[in-house]
Coordinates of C-alpha atoms in Angstrom, one line a residue:
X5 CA 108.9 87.7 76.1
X6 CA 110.9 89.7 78.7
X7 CA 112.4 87.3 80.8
X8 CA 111.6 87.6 85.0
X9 CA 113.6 87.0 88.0
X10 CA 112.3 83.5 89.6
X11 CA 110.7 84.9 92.8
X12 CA 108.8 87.5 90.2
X13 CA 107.7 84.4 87.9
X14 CA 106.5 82.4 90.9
X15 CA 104.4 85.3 92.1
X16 CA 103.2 86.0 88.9
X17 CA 102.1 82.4 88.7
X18 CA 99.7 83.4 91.6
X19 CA 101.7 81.3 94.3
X20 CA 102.3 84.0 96.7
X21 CA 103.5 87.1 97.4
X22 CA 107.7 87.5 96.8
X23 CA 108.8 86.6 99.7
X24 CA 106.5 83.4 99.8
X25 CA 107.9 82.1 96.9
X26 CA 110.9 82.5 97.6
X27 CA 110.7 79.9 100.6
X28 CA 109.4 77.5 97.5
X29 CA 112.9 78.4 96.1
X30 CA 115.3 77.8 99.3
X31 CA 113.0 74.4 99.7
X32 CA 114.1 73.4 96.6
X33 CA 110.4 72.3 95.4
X34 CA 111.1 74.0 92.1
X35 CA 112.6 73.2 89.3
X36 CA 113.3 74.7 86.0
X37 CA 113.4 72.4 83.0
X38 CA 113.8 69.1 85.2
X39 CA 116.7 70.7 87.2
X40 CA 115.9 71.5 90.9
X41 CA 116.9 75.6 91.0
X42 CA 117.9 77.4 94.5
X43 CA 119.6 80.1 93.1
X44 CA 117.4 82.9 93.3
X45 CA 119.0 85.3 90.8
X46 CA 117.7 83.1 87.9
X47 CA 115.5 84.3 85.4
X48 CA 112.7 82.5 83.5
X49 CA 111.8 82.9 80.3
X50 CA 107.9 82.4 80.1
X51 CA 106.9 80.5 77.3
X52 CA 109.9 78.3 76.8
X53 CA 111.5 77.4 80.1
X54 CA 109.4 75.0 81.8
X55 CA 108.7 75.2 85.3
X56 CA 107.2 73.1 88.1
X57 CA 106.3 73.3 91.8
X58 CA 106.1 69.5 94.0
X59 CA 106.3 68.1 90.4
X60 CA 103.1 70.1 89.1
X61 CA 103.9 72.4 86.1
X62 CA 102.9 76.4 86.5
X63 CA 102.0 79.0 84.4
X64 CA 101.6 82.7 84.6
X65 CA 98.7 83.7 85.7
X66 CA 96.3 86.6 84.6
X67 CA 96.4 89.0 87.1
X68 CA 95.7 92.2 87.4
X69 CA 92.2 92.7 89.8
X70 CA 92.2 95.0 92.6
X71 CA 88.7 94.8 94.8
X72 CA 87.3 97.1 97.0
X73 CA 85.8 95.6 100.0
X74 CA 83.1 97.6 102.3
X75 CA 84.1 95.4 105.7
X76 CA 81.5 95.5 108.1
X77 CA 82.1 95.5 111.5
X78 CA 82.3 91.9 113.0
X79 CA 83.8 90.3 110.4
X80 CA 87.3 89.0 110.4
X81 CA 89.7 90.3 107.9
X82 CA 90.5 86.8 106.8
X83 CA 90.1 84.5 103.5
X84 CA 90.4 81.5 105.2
X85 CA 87.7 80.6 107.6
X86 CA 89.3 80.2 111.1
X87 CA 87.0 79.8 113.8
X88 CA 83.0 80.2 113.6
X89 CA 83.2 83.9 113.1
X90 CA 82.3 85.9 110.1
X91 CA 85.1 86.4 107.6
X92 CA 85.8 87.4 104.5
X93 CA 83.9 84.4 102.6
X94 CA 81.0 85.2 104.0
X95 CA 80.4 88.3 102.3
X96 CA 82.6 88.0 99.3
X97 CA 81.1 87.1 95.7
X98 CA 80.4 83.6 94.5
X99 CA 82.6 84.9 91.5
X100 CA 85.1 85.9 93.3
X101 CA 85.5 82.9 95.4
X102 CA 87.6 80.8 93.0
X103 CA 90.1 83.4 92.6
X104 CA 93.3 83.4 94.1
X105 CA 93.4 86.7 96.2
X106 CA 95.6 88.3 98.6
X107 CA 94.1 91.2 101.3
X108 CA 96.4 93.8 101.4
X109 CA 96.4 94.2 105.0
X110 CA 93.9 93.7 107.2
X111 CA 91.0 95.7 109.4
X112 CA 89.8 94.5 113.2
X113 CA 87.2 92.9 113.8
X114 CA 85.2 95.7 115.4
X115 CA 86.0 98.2 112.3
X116 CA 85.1 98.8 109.0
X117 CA 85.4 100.2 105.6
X118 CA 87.9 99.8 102.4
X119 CA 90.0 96.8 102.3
X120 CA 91.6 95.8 99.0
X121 CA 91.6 92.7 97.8
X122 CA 94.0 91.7 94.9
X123 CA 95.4 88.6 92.8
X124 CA 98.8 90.2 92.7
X125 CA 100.7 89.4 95.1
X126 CA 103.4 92.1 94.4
X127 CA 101.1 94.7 94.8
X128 CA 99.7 93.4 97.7
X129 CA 103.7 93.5 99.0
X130 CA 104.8 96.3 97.8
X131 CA 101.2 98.3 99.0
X132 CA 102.2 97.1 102.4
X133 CA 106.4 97.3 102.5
X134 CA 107.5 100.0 105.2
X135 CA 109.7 101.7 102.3
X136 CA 107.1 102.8 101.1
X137 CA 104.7 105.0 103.0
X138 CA 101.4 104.5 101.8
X139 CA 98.4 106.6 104.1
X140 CA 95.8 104.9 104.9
X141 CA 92.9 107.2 106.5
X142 CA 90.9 106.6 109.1
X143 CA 87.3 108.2 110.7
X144 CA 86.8 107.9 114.4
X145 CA 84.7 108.6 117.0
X146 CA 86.4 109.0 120.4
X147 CA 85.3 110.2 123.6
X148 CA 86.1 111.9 125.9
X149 CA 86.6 115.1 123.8
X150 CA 90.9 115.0 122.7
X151 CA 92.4 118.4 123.0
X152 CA 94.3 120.1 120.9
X153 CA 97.8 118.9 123.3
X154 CA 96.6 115.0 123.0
X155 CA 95.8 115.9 119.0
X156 CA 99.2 117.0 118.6
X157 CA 100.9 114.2 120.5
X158 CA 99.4 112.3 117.1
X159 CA 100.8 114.5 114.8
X160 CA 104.0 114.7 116.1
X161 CA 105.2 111.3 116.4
X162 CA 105.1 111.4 120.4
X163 CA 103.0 108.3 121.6
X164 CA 105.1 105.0 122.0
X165 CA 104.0 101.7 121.3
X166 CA 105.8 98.5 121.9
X167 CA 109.3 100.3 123.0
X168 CA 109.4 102.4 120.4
X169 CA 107.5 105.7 119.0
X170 CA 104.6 105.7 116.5
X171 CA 105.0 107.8 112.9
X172 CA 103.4 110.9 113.0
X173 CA 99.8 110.9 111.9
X174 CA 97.8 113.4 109.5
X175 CA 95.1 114.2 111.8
X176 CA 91.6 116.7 111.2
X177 CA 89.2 117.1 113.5
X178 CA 85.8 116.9 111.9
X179 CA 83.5 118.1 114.9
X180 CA 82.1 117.3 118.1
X181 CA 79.1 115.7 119.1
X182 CA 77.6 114.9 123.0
X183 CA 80.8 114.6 124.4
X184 CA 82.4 112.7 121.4
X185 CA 85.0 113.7 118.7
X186 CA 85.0 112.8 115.1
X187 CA 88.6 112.7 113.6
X188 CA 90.2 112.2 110.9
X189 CA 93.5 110.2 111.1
X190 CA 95.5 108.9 108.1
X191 CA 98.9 106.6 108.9
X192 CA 101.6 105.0 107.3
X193 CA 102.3 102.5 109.5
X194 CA 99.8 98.7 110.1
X195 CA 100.9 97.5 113.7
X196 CA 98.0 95.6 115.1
X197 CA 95.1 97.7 116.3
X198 CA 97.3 100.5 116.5
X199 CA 95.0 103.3 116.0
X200 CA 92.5 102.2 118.8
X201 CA 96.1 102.0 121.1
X202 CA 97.3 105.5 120.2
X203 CA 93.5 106.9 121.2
X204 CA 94.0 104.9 124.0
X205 CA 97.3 106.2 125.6
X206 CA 96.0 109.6 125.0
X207 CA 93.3 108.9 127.5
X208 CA 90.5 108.5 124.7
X209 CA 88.0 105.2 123.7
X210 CA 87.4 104.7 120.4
X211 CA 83.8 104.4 119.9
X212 CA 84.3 103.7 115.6
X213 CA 86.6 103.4 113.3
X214 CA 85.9 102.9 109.4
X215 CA 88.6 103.1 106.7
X216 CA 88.0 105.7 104.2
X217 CA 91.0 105.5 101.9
X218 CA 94.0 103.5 101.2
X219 CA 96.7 105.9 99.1
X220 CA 95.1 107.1 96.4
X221 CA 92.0 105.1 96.2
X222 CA 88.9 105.9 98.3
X223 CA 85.5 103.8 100.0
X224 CA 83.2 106.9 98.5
X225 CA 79.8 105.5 98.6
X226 CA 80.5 102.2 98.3
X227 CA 77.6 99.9 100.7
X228 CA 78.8 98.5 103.6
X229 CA 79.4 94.5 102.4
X230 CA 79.6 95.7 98.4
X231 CA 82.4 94.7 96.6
X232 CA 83.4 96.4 93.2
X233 CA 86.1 96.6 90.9
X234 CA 89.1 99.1 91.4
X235 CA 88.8 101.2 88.4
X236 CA 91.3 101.2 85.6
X237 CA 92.3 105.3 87.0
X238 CA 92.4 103.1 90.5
X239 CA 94.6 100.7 89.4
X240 CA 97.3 102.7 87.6
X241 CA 97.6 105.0 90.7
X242 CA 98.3 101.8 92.9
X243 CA 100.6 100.6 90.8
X244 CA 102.8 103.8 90.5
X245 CA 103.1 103.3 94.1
X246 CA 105.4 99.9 93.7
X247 CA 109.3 100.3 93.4
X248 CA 110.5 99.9 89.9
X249 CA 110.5 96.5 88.8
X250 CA 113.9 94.5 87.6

């Protein structure tokens, strides 16, 4: 078998994402046949090197599932129950409760829609890396009414949040309704609650906000607290988004 950088292994094993693992590393909690192992360039060969984590021997895991997750709104985009809201425990699958998953990313308490769920933990990284500029799409209702001048502030890159400017967004506008307007906003970029702070510096309220899509893959008619498999179409095109692997 091909043999893997250790940080790749350790993720693999379903420990973490990259980065995670590689704290285990720099801890020195691992070790590779009975030696402790910091150096981070070293490659495992699964199958015959023998690894271990606080003493406990790992394995690779059998990873590979990408869910999609119909968030409703009031539930915390967590896996880990923090507080006596809602979260993602609640709604999720008995099956799906013993499995080690990541969410890649996360959705606000008061919105909804498509959040992916995964047991790899590179995907999950690499899904959410800035290098690499993955849309997610959004459909609000604001009011008051945004003109076309506020829409193109959006667009163009021209609203500033936290010092420094925000990427340009894909926006549509869908229609208007008493005094509200439906858009449709996709970004590249995660910064908390940003979307409801970009309406808001143009003067706007965000009424709603649901998730539609992330990249390539989108909520369709998916129930609002269904979960489902990403299909294997799905999975391939999320997958041709991560940086070649070494």
């Amino acid at each position: 078998m091909e043999s893997l950088r250790i940080n790749r292994y350790l993720a693999r094993c379903g420990l973490g994402s990259r980065r995670a693992v590689e704290a285990l590393v720099n801890d020195g909690r691992v070790r590779i046949n009975g030696e402790t192992e910091r150096d981070l360039s070293r490659r495992i060969i699964p199958l015959q090197d023998v690894v271990t984590v606080d003493g406990e021997p790992v394995h690779l895991a059998e990873v590979g599932r990408v869910l999609l997750l119909n968030k409703p709104t009031g539930v915390v985009s967590s896996l880990v129950r923090q507080d006596q809201r809602p979260c993602l425990l609640d709604i999720l699958p008995d099956r799906w409760r013993q499995t080690r998953l990541f969410h890649v990313g996360r959705l606000d308490q008061d919105s909804s829609g498509l959040l992916l769920l995964s047991d790899d933990g590179d995907l999950a990284q690499a899904l959410l890396h800035p290098s690499r500029p993955v849309y997610k799409v959004y459909r609000l209702r604001v009011r008051p009414v945004l003109g076309a001048v506020q829409l193109e502030k959006l667009a163009n890159g021209s609203i500033v949040l936290d010092g420094r400017p925000a990427a340009p967004a894909r926006v549509r506008r869908l229609g208007e309704v008493a005094g509200k307007v439906v858009l449709e906003i996709g970004l590249r970029e995660g910064r908390n609650r940003q979307l409801r702070r970009m309406i808001e510096a143009l003067g706007g309220r965000v009424l709603s906000l649901e998730r539609i899509a992330f990249g390539p893959v989108e909520l369709g008619d998916l129930a609002v607290g269904q979960v489902r498999e990403a299909s294997d179409d799905e999975y391939r095109l999320l997958h041709e988004l991560m940086p070649a692997q070494r």
